[in-house]
GROMACS .gro file of C-alpha atoms in nm:
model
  389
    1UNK     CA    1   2.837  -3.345  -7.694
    2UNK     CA    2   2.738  -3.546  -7.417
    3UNK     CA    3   2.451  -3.480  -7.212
    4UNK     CA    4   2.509  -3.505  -6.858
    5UNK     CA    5   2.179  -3.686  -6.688
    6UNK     CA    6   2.006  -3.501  -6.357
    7UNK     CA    7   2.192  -3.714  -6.097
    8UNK     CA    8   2.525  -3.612  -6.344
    9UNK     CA    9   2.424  -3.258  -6.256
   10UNK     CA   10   2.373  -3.305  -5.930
   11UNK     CA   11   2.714  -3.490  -5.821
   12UNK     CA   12   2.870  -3.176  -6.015
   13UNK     CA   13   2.716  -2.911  -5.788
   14UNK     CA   14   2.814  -3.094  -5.470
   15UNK     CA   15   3.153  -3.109  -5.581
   16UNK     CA   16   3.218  -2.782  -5.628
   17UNK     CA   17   3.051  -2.660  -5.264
   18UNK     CA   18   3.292  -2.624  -5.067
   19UNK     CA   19   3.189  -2.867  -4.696
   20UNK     CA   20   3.247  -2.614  -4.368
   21UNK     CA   21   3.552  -2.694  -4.190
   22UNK     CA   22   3.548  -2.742  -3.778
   23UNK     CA   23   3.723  -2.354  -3.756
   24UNK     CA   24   3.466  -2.204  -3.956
   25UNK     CA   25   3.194  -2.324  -3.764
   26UNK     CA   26   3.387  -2.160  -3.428
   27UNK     CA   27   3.174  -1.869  -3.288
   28UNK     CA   28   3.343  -1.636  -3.108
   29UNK     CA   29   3.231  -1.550  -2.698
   30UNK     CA   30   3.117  -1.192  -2.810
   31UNK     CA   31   2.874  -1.304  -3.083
   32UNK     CA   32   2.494  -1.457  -2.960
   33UNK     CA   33   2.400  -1.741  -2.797
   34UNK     CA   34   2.081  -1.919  -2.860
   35UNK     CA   35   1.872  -2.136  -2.585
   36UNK     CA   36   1.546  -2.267  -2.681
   37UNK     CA   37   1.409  -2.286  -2.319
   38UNK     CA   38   1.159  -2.091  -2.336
   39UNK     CA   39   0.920  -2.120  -2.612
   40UNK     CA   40   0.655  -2.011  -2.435
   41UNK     CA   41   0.763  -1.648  -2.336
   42UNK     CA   42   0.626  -1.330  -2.429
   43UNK     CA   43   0.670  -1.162  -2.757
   44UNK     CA   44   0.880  -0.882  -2.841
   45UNK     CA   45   0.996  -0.742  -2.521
   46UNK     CA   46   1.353  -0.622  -2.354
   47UNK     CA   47   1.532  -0.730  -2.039
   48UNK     CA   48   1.729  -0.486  -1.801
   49UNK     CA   49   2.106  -0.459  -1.920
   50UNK     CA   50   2.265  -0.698  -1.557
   51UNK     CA   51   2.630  -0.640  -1.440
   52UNK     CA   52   2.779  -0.897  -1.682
   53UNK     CA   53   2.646  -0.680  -1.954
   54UNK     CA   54   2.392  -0.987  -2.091
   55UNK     CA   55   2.104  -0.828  -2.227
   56UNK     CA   56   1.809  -1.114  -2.313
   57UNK     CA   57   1.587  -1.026  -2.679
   58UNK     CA   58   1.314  -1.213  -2.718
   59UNK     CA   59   1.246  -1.342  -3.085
   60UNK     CA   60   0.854  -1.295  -3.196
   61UNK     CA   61   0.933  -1.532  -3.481
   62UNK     CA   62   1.121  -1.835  -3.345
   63UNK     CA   63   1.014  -1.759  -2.964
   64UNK     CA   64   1.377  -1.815  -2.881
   65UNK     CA   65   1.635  -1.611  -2.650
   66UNK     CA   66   1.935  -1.455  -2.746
   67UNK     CA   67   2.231  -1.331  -2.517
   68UNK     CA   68   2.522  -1.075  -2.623
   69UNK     CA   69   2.723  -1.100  -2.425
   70UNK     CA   70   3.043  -0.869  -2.400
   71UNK     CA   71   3.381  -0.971  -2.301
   72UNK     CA   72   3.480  -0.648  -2.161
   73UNK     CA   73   3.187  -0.487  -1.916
   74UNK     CA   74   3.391  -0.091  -1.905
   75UNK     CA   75   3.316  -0.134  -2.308
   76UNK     CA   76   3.109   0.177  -2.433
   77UNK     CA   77   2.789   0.051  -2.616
   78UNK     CA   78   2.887   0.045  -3.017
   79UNK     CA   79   2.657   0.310  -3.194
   80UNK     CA   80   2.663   0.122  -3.493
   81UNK     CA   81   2.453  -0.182  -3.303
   82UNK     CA   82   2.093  -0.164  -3.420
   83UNK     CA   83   1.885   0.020  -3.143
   84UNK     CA   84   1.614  -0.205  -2.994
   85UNK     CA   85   1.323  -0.099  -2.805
   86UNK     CA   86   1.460   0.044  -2.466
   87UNK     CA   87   1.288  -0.110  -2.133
   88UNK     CA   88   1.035   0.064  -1.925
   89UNK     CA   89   1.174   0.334  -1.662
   90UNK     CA   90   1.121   0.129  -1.284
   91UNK     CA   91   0.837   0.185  -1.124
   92UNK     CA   92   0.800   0.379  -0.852
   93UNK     CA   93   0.468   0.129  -0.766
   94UNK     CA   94   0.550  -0.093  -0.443
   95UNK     CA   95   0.342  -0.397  -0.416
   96UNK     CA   96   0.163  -0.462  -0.077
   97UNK     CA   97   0.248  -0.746   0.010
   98UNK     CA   98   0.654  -0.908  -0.081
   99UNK     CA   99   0.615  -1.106  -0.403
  100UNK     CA  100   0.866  -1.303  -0.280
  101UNK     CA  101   0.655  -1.434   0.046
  102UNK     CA  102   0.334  -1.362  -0.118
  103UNK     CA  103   0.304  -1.665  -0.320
  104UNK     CA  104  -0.085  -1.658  -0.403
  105UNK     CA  105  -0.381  -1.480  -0.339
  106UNK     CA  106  -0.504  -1.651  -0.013
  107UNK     CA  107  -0.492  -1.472   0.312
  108UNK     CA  108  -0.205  -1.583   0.543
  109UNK     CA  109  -0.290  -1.893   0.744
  110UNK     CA  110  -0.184  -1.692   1.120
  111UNK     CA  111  -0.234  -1.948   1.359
  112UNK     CA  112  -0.490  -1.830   1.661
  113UNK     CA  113  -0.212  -1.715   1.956
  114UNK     CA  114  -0.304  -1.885   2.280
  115UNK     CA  115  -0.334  -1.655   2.545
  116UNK     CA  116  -0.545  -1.580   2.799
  117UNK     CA  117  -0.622  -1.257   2.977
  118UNK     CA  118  -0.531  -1.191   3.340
  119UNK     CA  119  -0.785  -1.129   3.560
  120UNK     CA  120  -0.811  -0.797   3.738
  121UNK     CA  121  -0.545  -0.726   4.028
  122UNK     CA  122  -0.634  -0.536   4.263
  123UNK     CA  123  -0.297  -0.424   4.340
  124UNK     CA  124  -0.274  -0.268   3.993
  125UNK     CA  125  -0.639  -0.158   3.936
  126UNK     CA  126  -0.879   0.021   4.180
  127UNK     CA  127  -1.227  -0.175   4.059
  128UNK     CA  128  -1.409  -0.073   4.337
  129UNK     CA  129  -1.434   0.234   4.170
  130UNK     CA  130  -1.645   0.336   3.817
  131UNK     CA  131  -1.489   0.217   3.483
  132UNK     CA  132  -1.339   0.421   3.246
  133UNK     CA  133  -1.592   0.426   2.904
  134UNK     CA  134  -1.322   0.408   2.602
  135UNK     CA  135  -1.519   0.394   2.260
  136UNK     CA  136  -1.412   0.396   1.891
  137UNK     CA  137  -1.561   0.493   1.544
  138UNK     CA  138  -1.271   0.308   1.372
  139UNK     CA  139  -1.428  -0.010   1.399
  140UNK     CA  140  -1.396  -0.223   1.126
  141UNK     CA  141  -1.123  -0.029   0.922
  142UNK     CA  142  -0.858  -0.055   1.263
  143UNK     CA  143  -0.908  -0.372   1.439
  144UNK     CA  144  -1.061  -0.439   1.762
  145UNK     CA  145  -0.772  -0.561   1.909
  146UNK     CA  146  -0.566  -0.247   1.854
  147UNK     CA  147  -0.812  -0.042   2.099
  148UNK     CA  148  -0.795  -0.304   2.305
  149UNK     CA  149  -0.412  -0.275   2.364
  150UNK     CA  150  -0.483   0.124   2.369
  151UNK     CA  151  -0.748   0.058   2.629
  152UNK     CA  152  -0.436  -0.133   2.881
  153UNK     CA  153  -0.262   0.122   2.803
  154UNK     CA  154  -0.531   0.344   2.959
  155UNK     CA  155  -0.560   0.154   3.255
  156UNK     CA  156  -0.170   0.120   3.322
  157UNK     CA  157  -0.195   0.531   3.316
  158UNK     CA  158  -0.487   0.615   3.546
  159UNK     CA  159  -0.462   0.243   3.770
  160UNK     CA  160  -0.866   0.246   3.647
  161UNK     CA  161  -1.054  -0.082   3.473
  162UNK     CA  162  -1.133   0.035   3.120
  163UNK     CA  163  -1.449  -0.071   2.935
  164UNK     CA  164  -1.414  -0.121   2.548
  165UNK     CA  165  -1.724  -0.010   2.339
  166UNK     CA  166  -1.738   0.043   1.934
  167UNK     CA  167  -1.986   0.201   1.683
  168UNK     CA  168  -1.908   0.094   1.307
  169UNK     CA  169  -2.179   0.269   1.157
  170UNK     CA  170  -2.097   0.605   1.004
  171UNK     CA  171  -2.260   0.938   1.088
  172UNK     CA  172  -2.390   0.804   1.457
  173UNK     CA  173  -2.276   1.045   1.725
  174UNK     CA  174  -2.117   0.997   2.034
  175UNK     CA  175  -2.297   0.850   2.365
  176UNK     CA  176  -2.145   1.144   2.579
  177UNK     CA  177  -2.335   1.011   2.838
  178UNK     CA  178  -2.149   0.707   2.928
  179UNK     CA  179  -1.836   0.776   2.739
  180UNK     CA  180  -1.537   0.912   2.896
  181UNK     CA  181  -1.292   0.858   2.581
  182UNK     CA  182  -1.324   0.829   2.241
  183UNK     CA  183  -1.060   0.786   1.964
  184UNK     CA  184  -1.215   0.917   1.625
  185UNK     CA  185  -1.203   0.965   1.246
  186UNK     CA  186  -0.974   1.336   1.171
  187UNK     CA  187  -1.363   1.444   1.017
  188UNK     CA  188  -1.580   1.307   1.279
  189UNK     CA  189  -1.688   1.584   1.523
  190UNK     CA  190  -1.754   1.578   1.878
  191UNK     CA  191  -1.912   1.915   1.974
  192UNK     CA  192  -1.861   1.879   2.346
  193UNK     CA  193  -1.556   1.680   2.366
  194UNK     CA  194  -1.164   1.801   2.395
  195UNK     CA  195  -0.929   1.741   2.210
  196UNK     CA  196  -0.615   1.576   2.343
  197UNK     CA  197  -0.303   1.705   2.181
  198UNK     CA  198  -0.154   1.389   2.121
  199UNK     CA  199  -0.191   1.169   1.863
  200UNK     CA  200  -0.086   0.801   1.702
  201UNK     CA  201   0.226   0.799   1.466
  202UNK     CA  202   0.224   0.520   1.201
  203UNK     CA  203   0.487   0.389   1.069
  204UNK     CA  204   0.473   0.469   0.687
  205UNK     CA  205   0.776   0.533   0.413
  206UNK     CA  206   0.673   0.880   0.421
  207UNK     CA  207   0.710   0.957   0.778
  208UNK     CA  208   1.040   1.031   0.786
  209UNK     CA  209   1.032   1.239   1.127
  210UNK     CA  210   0.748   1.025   1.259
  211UNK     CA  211   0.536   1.197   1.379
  212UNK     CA  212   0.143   1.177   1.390
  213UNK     CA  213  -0.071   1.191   1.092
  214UNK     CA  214  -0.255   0.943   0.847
  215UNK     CA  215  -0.109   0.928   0.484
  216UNK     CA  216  -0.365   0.826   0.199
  217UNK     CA  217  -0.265   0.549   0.027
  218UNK     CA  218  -0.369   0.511  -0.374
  219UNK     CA  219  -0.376   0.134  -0.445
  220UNK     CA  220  -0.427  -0.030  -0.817
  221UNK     CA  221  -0.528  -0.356  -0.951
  222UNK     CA  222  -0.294  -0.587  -1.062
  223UNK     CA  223  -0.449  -0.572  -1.425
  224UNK     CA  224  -0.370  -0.212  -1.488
  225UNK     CA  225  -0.048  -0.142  -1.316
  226UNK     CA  226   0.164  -0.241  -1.566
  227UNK     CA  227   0.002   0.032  -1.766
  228UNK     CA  228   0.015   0.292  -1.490
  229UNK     CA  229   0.315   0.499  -1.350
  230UNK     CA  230   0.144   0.811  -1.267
  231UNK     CA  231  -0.175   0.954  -1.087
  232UNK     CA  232  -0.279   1.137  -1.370
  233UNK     CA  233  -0.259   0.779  -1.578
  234UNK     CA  234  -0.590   0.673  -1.386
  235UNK     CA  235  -0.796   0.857  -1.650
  236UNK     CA  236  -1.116   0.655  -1.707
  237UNK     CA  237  -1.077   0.417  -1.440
  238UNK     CA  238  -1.320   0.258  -1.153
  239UNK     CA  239  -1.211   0.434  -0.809
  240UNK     CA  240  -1.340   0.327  -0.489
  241UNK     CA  241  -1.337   0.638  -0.230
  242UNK     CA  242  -1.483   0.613   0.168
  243UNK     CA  243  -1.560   0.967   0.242
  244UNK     CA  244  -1.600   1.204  -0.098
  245UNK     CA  245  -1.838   1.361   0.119
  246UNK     CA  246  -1.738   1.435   0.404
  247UNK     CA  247  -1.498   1.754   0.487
  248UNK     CA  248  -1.197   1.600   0.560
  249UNK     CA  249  -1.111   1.291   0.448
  250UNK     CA  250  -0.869   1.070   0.167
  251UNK     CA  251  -1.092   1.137  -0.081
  252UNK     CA  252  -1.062   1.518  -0.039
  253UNK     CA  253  -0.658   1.505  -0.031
  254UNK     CA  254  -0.740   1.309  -0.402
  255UNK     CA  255  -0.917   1.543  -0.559
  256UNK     CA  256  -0.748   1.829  -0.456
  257UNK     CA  257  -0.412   1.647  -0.601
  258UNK     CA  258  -0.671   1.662  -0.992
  259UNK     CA  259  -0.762   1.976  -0.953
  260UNK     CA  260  -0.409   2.111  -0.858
  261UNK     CA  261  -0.369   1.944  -1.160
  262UNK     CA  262  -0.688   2.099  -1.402
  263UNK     CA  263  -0.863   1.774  -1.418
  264UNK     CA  264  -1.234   1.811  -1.349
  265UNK     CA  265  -1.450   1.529  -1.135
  266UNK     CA  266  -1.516   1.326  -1.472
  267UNK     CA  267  -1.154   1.260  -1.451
  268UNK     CA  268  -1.269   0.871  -1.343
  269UNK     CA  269  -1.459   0.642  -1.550
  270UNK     CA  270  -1.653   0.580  -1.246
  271UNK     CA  271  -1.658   0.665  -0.868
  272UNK     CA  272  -1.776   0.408  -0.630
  273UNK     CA  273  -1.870   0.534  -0.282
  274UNK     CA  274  -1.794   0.315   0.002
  275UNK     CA  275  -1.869   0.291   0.402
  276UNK     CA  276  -1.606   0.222   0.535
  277UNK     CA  277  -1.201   0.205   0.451
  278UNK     CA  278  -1.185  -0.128   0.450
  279UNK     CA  279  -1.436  -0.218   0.218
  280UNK     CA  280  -1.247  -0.001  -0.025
  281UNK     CA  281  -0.980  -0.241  -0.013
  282UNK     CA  282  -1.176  -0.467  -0.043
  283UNK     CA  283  -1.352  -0.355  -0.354
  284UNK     CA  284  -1.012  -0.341  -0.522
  285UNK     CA  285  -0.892  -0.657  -0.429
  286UNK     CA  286  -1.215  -0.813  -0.550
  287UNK     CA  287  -1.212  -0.639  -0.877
  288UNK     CA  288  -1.537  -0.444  -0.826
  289UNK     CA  289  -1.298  -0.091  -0.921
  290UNK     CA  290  -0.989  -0.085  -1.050
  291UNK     CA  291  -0.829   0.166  -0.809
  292UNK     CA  292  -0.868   0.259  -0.468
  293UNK     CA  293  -0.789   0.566  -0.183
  294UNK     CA  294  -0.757   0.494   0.165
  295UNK     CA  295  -0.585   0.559   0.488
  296UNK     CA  296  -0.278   0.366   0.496
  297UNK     CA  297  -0.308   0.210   0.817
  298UNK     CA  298  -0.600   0.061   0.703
  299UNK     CA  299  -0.405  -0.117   0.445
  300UNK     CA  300  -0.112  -0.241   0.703
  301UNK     CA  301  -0.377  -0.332   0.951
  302UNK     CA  302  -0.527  -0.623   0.694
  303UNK     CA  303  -0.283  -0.692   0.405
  304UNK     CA  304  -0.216  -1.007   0.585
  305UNK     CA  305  -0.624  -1.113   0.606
  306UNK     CA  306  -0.813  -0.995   0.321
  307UNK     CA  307  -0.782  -1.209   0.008
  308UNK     CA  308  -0.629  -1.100  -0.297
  309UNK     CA  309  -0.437  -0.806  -0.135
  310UNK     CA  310  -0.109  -0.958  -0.223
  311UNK     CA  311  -0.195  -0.881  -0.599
  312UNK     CA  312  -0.263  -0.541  -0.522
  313UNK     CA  313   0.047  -0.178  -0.571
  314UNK     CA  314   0.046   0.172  -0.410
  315UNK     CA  315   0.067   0.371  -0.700
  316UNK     CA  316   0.154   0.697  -0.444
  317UNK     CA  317   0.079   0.838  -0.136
  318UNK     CA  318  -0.118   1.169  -0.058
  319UNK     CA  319  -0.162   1.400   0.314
  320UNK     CA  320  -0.106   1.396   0.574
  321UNK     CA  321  -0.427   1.403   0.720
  322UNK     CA  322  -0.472   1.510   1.087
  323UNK     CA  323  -0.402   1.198   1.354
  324UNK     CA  324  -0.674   1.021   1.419
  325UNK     CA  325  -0.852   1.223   1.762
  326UNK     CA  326  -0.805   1.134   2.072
  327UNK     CA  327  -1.085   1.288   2.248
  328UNK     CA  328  -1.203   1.356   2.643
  329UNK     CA  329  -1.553   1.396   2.796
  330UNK     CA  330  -1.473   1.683   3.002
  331UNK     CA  331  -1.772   1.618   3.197
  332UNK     CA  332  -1.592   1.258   3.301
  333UNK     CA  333  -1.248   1.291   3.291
  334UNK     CA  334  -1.096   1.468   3.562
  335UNK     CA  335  -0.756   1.690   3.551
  336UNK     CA  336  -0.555   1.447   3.745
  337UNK     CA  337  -0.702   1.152   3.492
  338UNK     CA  338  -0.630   1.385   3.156
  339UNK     CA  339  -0.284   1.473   3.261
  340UNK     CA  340  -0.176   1.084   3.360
  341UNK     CA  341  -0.319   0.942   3.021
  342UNK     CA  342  -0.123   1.218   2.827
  343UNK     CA  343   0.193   1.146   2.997
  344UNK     CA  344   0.178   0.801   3.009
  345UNK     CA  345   0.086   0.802   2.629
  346UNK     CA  346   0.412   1.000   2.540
  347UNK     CA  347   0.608   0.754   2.745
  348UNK     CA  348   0.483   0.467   2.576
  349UNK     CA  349   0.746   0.487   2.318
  350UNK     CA  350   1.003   0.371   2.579
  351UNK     CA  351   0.794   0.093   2.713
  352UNK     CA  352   0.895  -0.213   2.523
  353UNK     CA  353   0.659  -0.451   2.618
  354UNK     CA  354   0.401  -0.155   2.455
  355UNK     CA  355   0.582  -0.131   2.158
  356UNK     CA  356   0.589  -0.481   2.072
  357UNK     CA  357   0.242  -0.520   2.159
  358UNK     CA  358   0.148  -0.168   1.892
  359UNK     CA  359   0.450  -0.277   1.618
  360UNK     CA  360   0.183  -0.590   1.463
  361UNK     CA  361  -0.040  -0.236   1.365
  362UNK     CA  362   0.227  -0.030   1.252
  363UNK     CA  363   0.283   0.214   1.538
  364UNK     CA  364   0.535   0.333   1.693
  365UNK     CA  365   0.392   0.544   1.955
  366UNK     CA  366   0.228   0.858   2.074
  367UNK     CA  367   0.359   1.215   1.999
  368UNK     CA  368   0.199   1.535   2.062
  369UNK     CA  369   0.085   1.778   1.782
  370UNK     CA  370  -0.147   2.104   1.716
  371UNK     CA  371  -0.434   2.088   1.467
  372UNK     CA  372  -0.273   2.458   1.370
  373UNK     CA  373   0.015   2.252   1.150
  374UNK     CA  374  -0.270   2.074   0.913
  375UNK     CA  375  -0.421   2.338   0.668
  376UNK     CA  376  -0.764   2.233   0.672
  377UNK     CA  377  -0.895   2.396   0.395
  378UNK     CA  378  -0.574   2.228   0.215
  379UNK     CA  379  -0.741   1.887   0.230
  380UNK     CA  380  -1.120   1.966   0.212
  381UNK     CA  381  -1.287   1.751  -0.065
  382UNK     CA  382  -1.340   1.964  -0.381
  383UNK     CA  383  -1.720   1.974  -0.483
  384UNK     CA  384  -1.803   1.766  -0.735
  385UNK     CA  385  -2.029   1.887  -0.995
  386UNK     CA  386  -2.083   1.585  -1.200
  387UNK     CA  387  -2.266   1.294  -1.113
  388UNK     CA  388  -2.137   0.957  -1.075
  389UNK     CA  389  -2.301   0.651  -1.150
   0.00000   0.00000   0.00000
């Protein structure tokens, strides 16, 4: 017998493999499609299912992307297709700021406007007379500039020059000596003032009827939403809060939502108490706590000028709380003064050039309300028994 040598052996085997022929190599539209674009991509994880019926698998060995794609879109999914891991439910978490237009975490470079105030008319102001003293607590939280526009508005009601005053320290009363208005906090309290029955409405996706109130806004760090789609799923975390202790406040309408829920104050890793509602925003978007609860106008008012903002989600949205207060010194204001600013404040809803001067804040106006529709005792911050450190 002849022995065949290795090469021998080896020119036998290829001869008998049969070489693939140009139809057998055809693969049909329904099978996969490979791209190797993207090497780089994420392990293990599942597009959305688009209206071309592609769905995108990415490979954790090869780190490559695979289409199936179906020819007929009406098909029924085939039960005998290997189930992979189904995609997370959306998110009911809205970022602050448009990803889209929100392309890094500087604050928006707003050019300065050039304008320049008119000087007093006589015609349209009496100055010979006493100013009008118009003072805010909301300073820092609510810009300057918005009481500032309030404070025309003011003038344009009672044909009076208004001087602007603020106090941005917490727990200092009001100087009812010299001040004839004040626009407050829903838990700061004015013993001797009245109470105007109308108040600011906000423009906020809850406010469906608009009309006045302050919604509490629960914001998240970028590095824990993805894990988040539910209050309760803050267990553990950082939270900023401006007023735990006071009666009325955000951080009252939060707690109340736990215990309405049987959580206990230990629900959060850690409570952070803050001055003012800006600096809780702040606090967020400077990673110092992972989640934060404050008004919402706070949040409209600088999501254009605080860094790192744009990074930042509402998870959800708590309250209303009671309108920020719009309060008279009685001892000041006269009748014929109290009813013109009332009036004139409803009205300002149809005054355009108002409106457009207000809108950059997120108002829309002035409606009237009763402090009987907001159950107080509703939104009163639950005592907290454990300490936070």
């Amino acid at each position: 017998m002849t022995s065949l040598t290795n090469k021998d052996k080896r020119d036998v085997i290829k001869s008998k493999v049969k070489a693939p022929t140009e139809e057998s190599c055809v693969i049909p539209d329904s099978t996969l499609k490979i791209s190797k674009e993207s090497a780089m991509l994420p392990i293990n994880s599942i597009s959305n299912v688009d209206d071309k019926s592609t769905m995108t698998i990415i490979s954790d060995t090869k780190s490559e992307i695979m289409e199936i794609k179906s020819t007929n879109v009406s098909e029924p999914i085939n039960s005998n297709i290997p189930s992979f891991p189904v995609a997370a439910k959306q998110s009911k978490k809205i970022p602050i700021l448009d990803p889209v237009t929100a392309s890094s975490n500087k604050p928006v470079n707003v050019s300065v406007p050039r304008t320049l105030s008119s000087p007093i008319s006589r015609k349209s102001l009496n100055i010979d007379q006493r100013p009008l003293v118009l003072t805010t607590h909301l300073v820092p939280s609510l810009p300057i500039g918005l009481f500032e526009i309030i404070g025309a508005i003011i003038e344009a009601a009672t044909n009076t020059p208004v001087v602007l005053l603020h106090e941005s320290r917490i727990d200092r009363p009001v100087a009812e000596d010299i001040v004839d208005i004040a626009i407050l906090p829903s838990n700061k309290e004015w013993p001797n003032g009245i109470l105007l029955p109308i108040g600011i409405v906000f423009e906020h996706r809850f406010n469906k009827h608009k009309t006045p109130g302050v919604y509490a806004d629960i914001v998240v760090a970028k590095e824990i939403a993805q894990n988040i789609e539910d209050i309760i799923d803050l267990r553990g975390h950082s939270c900023a809060v401006p007023d735990r202790y006071r009666k009325v406040g955000t951080a009252g309408l939060l707690f109340n939502y736990l215990k309405s829920k049987g959580e206990n104050p230990s629900f959060f890793g850690n409570l952070l108490d803050t001055d003012t509602q800006v600096v809780t925003l702040q606090m967020v978007a400077g990673k110092q706590a992972e989640v934060g609860v404050l008004e919402a106008p706070v949040i409209n008012c600088h999501k254009h000028t605080l860094t790192g903002v744009n990074s930042l989600f509402i998870l959800d949205s708590l309250g209303p709380l009671p309108p920020y207060q719009i309060m008279i010194n009685p001892k000041q204001i006269n009748t014929k003064h109290r009813e013109q600013i009332e009036k004139y404040l409803l009205n300002v809803q149809f005054i355009e050039d108002w409106i457009v001067r207000l809108k950059p804040y997120g108002i829309l106006g002035f409606a009237e309300y009763s402090k009987d529709n907001y159950d107080i005792e509703d939104i009163k911050s639950v005592v907290t028994s454990v300490r936070y450190y």
